[in-house]
PDB file of C-alpha atoms in Angstrom:
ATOM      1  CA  UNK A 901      25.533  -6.226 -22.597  1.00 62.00           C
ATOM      2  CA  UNK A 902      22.239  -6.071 -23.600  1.00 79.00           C
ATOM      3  CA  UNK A 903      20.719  -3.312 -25.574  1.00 91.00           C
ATOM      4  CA  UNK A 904      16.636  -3.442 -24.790  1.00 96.00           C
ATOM      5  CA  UNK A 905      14.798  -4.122 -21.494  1.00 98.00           C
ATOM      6  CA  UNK A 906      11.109  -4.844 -20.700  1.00 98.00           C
ATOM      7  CA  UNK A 907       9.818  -2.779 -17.778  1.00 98.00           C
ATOM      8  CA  UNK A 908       6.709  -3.890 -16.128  1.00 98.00           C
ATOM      9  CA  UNK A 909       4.799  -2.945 -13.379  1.00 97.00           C
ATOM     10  CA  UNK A 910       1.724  -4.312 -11.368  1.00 96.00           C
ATOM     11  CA  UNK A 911      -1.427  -2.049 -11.325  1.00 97.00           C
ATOM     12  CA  UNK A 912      -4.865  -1.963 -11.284  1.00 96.00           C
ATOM     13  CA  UNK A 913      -4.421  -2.574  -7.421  1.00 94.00           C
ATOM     14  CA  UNK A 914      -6.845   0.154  -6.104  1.00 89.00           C
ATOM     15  CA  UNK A 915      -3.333   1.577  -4.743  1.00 85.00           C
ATOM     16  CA  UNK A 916      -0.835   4.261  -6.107  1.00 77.00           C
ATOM     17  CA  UNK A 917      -1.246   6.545  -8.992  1.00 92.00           C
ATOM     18  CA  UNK A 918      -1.398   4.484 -12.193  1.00 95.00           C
ATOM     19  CA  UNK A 919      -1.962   7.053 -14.856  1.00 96.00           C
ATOM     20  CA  UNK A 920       1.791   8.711 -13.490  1.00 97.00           C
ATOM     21  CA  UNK A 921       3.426   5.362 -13.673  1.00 97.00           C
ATOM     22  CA  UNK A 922       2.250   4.130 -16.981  1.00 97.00           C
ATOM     23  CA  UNK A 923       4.474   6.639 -18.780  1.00 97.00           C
ATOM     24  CA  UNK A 924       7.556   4.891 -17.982  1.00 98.00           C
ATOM     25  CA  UNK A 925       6.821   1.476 -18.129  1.00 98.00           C
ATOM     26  CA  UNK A 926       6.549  -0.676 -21.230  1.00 98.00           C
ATOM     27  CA  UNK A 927       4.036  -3.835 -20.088  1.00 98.00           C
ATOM     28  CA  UNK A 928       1.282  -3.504 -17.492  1.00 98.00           C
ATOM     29  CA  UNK A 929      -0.078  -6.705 -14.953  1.00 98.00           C
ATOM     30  CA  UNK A 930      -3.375  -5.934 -14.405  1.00 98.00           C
ATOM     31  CA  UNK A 931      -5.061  -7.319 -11.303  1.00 97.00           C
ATOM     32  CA  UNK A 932      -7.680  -9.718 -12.057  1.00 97.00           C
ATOM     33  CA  UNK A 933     -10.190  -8.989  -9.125  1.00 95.00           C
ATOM     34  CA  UNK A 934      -8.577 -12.047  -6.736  1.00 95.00           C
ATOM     35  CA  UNK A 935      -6.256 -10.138  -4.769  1.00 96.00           C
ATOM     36  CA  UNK A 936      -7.110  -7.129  -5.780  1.00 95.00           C
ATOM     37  CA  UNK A 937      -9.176  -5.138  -8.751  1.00 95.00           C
ATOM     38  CA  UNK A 938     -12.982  -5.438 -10.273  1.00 97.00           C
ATOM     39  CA  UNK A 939     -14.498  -4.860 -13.455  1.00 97.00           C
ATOM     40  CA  UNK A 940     -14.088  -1.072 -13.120  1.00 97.00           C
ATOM     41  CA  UNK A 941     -10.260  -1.097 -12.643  1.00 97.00           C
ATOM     42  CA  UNK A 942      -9.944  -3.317 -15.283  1.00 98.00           C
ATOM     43  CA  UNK A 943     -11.556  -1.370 -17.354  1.00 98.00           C
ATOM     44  CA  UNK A 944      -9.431   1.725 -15.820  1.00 97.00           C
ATOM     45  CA  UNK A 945      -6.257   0.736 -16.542  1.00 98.00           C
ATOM     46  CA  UNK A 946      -7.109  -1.389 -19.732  1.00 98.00           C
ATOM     47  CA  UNK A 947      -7.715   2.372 -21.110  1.00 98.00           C
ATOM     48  CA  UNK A 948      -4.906   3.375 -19.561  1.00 98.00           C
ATOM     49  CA  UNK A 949      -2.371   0.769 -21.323  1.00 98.00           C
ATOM     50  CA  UNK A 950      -4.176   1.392 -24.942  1.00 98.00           C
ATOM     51  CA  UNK A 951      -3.135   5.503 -24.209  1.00 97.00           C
ATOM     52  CA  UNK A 952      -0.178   4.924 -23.598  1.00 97.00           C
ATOM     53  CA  UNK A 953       0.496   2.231 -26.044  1.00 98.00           C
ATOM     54  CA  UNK A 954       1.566  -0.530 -23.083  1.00 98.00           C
ATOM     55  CA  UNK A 955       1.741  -3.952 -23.380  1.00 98.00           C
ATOM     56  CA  UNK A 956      -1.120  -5.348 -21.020  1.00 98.00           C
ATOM     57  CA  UNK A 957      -1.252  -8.954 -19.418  1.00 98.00           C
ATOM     58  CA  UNK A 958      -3.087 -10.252 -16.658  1.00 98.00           C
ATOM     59  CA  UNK A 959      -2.138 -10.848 -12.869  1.00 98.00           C
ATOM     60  CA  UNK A 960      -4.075 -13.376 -11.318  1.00 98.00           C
ATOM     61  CA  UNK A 961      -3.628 -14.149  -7.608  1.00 97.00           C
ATOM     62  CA  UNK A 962      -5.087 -16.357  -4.807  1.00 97.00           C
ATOM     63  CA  UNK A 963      -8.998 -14.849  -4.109  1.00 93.00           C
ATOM     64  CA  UNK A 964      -7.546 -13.094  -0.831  1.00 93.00           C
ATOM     65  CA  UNK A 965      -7.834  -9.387  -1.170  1.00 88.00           C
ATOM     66  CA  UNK A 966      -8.276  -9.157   2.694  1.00 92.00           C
ATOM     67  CA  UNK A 967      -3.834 -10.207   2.164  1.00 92.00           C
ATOM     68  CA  UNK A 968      -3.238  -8.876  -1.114  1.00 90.00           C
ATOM     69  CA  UNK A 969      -2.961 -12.267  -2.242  1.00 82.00           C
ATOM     70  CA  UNK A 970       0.106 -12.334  -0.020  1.00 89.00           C
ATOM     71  CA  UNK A 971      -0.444 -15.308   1.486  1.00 93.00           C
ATOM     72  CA  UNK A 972      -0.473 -18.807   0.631  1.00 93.00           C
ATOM     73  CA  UNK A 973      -3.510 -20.359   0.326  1.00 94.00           C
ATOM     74  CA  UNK A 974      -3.970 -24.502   0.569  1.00 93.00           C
ATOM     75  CA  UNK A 975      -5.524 -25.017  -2.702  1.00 96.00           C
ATOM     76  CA  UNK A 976      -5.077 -28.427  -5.400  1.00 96.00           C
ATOM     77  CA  UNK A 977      -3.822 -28.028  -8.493  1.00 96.00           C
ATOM     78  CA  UNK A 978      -7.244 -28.425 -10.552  1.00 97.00           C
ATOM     79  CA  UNK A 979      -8.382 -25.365  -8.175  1.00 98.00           C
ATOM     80  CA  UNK A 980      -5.215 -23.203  -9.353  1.00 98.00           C
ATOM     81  CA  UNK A 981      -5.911 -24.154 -12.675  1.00 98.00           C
ATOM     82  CA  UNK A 982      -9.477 -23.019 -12.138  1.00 98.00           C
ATOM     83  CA  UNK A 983      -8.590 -19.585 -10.255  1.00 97.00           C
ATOM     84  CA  UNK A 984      -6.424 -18.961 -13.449  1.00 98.00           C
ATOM     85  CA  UNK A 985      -8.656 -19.567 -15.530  1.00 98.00           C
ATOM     86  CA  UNK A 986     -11.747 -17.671 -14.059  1.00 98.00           C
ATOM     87  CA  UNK A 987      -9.260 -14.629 -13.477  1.00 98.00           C
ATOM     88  CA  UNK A 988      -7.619 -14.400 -16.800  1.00 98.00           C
ATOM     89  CA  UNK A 989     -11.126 -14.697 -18.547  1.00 98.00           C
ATOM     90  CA  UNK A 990     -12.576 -11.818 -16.546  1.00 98.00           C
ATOM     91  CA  UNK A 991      -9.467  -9.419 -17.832  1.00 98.00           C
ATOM     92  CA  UNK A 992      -9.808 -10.681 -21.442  1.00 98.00           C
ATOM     93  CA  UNK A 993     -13.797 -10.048 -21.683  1.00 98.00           C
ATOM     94  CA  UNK A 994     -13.046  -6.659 -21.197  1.00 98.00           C
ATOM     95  CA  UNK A 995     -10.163  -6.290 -22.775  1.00 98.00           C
ATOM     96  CA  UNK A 996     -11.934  -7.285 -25.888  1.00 98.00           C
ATOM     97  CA  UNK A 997     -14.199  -4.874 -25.451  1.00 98.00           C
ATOM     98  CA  UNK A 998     -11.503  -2.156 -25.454  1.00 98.00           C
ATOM     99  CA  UNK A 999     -10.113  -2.996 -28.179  1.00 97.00           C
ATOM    100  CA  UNK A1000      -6.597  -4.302 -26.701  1.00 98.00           C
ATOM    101  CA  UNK A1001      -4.992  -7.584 -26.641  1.00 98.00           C
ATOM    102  CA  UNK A1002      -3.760  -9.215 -23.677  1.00 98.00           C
ATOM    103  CA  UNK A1003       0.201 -10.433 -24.097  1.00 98.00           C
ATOM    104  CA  UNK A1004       1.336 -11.775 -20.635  1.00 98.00           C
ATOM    105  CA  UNK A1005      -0.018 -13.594 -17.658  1.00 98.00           C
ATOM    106  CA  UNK A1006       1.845 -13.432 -14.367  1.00 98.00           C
ATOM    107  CA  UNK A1007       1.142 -14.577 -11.519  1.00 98.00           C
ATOM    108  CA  UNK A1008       0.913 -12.457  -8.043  1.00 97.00           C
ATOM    109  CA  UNK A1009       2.353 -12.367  -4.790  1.00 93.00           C
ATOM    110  CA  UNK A1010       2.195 -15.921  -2.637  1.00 95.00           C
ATOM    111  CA  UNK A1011       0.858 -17.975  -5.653  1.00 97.00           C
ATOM    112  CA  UNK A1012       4.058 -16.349  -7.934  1.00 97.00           C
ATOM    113  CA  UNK A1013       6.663 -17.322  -4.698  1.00 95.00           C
ATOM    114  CA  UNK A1014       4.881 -20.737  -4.680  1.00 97.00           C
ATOM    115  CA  UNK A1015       5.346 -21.114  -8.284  1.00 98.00           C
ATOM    116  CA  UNK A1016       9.174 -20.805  -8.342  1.00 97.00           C
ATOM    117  CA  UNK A1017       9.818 -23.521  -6.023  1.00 97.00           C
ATOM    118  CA  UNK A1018       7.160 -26.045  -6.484  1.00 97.00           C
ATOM    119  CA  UNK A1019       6.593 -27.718  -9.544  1.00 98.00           C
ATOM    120  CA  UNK A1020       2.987 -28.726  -9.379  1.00 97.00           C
ATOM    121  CA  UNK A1021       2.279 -25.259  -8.890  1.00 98.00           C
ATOM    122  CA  UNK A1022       4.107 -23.839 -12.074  1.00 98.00           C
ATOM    123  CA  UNK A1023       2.716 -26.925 -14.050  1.00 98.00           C
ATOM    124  CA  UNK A1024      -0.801 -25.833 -12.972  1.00 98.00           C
ATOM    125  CA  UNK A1025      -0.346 -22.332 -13.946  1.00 98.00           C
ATOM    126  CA  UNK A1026       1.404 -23.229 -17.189  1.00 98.00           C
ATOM    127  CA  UNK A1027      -1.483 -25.776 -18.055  1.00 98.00           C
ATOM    128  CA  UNK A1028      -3.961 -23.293 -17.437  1.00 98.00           C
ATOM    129  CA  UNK A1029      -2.224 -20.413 -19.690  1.00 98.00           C
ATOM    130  CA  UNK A1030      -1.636 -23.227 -22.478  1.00 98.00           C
ATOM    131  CA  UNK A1031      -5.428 -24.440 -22.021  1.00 98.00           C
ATOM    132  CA  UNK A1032      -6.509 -20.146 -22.384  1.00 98.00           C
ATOM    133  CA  UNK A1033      -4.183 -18.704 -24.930  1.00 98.00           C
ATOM    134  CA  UNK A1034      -0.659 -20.326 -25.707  1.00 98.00           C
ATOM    135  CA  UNK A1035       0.352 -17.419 -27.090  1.00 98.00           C
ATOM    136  CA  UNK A1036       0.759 -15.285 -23.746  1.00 98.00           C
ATOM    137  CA  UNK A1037       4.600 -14.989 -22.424  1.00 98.00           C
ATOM    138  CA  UNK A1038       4.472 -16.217 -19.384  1.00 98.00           C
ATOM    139  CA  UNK A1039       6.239 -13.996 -16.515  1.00 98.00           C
ATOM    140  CA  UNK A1040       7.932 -15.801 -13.655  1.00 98.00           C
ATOM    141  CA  UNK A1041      11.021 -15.350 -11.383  1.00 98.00           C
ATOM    142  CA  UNK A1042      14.262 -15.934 -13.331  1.00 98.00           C
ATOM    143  CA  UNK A1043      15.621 -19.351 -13.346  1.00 97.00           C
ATOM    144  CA  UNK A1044      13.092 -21.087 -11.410  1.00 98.00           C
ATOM    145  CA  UNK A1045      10.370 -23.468 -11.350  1.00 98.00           C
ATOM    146  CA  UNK A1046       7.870 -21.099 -13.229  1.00 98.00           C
ATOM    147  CA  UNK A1047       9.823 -20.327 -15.923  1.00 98.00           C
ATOM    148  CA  UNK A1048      11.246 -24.190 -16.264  1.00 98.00           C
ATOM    149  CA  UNK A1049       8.209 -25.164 -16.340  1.00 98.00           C
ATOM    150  CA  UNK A1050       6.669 -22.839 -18.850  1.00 98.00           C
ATOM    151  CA  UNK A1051       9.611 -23.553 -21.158  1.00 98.00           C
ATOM    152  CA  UNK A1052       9.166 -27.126 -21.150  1.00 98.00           C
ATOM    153  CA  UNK A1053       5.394 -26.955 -22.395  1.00 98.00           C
ATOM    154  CA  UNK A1054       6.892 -24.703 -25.632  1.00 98.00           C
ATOM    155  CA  UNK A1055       5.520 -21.273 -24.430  1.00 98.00           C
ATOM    156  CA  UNK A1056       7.181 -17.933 -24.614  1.00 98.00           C
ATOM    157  CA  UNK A1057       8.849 -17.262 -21.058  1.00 98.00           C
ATOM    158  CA  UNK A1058       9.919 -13.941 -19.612  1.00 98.00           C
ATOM    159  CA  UNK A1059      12.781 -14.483 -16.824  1.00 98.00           C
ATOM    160  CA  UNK A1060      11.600 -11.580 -14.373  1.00 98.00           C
ATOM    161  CA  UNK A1061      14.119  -9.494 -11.998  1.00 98.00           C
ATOM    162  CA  UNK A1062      13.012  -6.570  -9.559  1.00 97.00           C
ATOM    163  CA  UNK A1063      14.165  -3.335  -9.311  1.00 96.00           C
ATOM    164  CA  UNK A1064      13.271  -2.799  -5.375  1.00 95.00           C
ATOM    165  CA  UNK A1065      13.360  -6.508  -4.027  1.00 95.00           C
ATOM    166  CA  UNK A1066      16.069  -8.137  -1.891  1.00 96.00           C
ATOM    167  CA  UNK A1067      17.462 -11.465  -3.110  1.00 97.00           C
ATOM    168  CA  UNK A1068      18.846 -14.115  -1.283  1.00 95.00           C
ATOM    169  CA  UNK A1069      21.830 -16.519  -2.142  1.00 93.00           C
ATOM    170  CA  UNK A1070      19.522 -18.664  -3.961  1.00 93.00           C
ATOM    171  CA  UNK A1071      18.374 -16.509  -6.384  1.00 95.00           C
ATOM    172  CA  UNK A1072      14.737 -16.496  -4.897  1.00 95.00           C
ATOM    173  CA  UNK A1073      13.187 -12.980  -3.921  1.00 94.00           C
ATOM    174  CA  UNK A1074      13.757 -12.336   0.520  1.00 95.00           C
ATOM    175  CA  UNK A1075      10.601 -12.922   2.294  1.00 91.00           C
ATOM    176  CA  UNK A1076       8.594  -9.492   3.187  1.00 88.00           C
ATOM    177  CA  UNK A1077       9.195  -8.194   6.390  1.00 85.00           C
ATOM    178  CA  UNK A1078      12.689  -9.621   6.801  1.00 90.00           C
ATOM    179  CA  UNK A1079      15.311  -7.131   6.698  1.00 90.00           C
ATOM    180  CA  UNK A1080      16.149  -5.817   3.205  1.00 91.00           C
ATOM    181  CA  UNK A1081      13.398  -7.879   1.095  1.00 93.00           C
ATOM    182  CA  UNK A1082      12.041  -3.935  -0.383  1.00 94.00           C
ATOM    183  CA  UNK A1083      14.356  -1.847  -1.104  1.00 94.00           C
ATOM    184  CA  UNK A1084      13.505   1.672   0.200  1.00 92.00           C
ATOM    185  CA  UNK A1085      16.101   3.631  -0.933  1.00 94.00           C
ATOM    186  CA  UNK A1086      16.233   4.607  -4.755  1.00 94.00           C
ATOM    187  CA  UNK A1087      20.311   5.112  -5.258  1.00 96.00           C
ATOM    188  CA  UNK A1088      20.123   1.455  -4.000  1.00 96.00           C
ATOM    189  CA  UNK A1089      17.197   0.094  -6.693  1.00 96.00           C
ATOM    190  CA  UNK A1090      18.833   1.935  -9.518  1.00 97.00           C
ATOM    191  CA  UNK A1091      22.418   0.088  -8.809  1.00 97.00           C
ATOM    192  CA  UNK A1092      19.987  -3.127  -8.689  1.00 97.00           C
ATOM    193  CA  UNK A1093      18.728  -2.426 -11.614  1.00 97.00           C
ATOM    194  CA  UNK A1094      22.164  -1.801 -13.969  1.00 96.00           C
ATOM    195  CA  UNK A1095      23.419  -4.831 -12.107  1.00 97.00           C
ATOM    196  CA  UNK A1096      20.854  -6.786 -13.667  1.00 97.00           C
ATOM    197  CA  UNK A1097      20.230  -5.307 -16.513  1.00 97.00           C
ATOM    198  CA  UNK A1098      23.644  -4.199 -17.827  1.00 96.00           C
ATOM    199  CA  UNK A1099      25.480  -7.006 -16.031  1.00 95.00           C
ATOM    200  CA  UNK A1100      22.976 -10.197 -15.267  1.00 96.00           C
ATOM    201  CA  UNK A1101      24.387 -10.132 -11.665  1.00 97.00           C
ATOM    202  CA  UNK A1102      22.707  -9.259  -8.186  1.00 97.00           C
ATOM    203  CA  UNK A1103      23.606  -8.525  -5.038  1.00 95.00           C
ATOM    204  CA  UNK A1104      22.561 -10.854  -2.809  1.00 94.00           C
ATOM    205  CA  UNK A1105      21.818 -11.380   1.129  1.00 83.00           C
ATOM    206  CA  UNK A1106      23.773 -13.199   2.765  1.00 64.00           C
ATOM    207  CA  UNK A1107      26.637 -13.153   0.276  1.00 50.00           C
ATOM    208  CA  UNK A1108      29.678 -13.008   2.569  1.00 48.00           C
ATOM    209  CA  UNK A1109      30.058  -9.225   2.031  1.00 50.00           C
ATOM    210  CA  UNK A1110      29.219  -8.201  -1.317  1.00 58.00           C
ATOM    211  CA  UNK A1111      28.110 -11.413  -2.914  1.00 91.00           C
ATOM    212  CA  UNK A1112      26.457 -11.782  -6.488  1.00 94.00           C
ATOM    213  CA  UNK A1113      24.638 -14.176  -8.133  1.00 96.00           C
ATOM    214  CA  UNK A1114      23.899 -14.356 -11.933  1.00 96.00           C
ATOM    215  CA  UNK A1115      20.598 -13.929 -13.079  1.00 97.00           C
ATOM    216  CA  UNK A1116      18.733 -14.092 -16.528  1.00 97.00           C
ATOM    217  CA  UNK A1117      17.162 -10.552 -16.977  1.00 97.00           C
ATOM    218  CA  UNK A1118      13.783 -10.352 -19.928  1.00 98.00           C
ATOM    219  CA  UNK A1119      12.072  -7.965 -17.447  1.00 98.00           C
ATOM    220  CA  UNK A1120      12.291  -5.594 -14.912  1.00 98.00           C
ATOM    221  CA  UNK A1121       9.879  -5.441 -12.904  1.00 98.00           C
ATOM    222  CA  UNK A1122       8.739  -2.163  -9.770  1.00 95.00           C
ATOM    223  CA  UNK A1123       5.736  -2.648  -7.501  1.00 91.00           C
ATOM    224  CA  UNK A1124       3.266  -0.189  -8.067  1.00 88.00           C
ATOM    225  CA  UNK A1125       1.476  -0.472  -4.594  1.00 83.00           C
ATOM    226  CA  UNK A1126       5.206   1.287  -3.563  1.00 87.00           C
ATOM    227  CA  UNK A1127       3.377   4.941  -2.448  1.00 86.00           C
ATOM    228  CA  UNK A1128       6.774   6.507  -4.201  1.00 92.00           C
ATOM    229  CA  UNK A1129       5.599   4.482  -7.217  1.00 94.00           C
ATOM    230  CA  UNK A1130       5.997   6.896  -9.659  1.00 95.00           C
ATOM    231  CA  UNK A1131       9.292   8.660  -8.601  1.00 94.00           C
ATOM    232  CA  UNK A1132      10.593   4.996  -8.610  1.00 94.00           C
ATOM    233  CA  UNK A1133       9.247   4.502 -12.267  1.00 97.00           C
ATOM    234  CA  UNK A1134      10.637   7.404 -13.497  1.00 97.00           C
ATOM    235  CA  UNK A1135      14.353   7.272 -12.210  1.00 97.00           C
ATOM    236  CA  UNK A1136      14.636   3.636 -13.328  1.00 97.00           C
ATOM    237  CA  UNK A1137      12.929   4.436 -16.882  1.00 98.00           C
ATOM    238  CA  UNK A1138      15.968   7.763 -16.614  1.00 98.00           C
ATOM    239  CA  UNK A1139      18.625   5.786 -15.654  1.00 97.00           C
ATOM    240  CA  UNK A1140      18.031   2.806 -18.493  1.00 97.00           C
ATOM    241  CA  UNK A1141      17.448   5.509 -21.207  1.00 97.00           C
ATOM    242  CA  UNK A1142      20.822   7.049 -19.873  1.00 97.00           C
ATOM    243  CA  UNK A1143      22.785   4.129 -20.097  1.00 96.00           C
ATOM    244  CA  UNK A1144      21.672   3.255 -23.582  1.00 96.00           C
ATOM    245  CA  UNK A1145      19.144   0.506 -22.450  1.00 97.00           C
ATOM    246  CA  UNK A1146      15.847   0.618 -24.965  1.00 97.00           C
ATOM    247  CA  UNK A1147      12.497   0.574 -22.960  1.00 98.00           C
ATOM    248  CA  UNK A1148       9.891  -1.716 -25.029  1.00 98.00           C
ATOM    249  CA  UNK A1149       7.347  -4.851 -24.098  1.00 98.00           C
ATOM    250  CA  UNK A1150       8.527  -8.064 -25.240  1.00 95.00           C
TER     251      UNK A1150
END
């Protein structure tokens, strides 16, 4: 059983109420003005993280804000380099001139899914972090291409779970809009999230009636676009504390 978590959360999204989630959480991924964000919410939540003394990384995404960066775009591996690169540069420019130092990188939505399965993909990502600052942990989906990937070129890797996503028998996160890839109810997420946490299991679709699947668990991570955001934030940050799990960034 382990004894510490880290509990990040995606913001700077233009969408729920970020100053009422940061509280709870221990690492921020700031949007990087592809899928969502601009200068200003950078700057915004940047602020935000240095108040409340949170770890802040970026969270670059395919340039498709009109999708949330939710859908896969048909771009070479030089170009993924380069929309890393652009994006990550962009949140440390002003970051510097805060005063606060980026830790992670991770990517978003489709380009994150894309990165667990294909390899060229993670390479390109992992490349481009390496080329920026080889320092930054690099977030990805437990166990999969991302992380393998990242490991393999010697930098620091952060196996992510989620406390409101569906998994399926593979380990990989349940496409949106099929039936139970968010989970809406919070008794649900916070059984999720001491499954994974206290455990390394998951429940899993699929799984022949209660199925789980083990899973490496370095960070937890909620959605903050979720419009119950910050209830969600809170309960999980409760129900760690309560069950002797430390909250703090990697």
């Amino acid at each position: 059983m382990r004894d510490r978590i880290d509990f990040n959360c995606d913001l700077g999204e233009g969408c729920g109420d970020d100053a009422a989630i940061l509280p709870y959480v221990s690492s921020a991924n700031i949007a990087c003005g592809g899928h969502a964000g601009d200068d200003a919410s950078m700057r915004a939540t940047l602020r935000l993280c240095r108040e409340h003394g949170v770890a802040a990384g970026a969270h670059p995404g395919f340039e498709d804000p009109e999708h949330f960066g939710r859908r896969t775009l048909p771009l070479s591996r030089d170009e993924i380099g380069m929309l890393m690169l652009g994006q990550m540069a962009r949140l440390a420019a002003i970051a510097a001139d805060e005063g606060v130092r980026l830790t992670h990188v991770k990517p978003h939505g489709a380009l994150y899914n894309l990165a667990a399965d294909d390899r060229i993909v993670a390479d390109a990502i992992v490349a481009a972090v390496a080329a920026f600052d080889p320092k930054l942990i690099v977030y990805g989906l437990a166990q999969s291409q991302l992380t393998d990937a990242a490991e393999a070129a010697g930098l620091r890797v952060a196996h992510e779970v989620f406390a409101e996503r569906g998994y399926a028998a593979n380990g990989r996160l349940l496409p949106r809009g099929q039936a139970g890839a968010v989970i809406e109810s919070l008794e649900q997420s916070i059984q999720q999230v001491r499954d994974l946490v206290l455990h390394g299991e998951v429940a899993v679709a699929g799984g022949g009636g209660g199925g789980k699947i083990a899973l490496r668990a370095d960070t937890l991570c909620l959605h903050g676009d979720r419009s119950d955001a910050p209830a969600f934030a809170r309960a999980v940050h409760e129900a760690l504390r309560a069950d002797g799990i430390r909250i703090a960034a990697l």
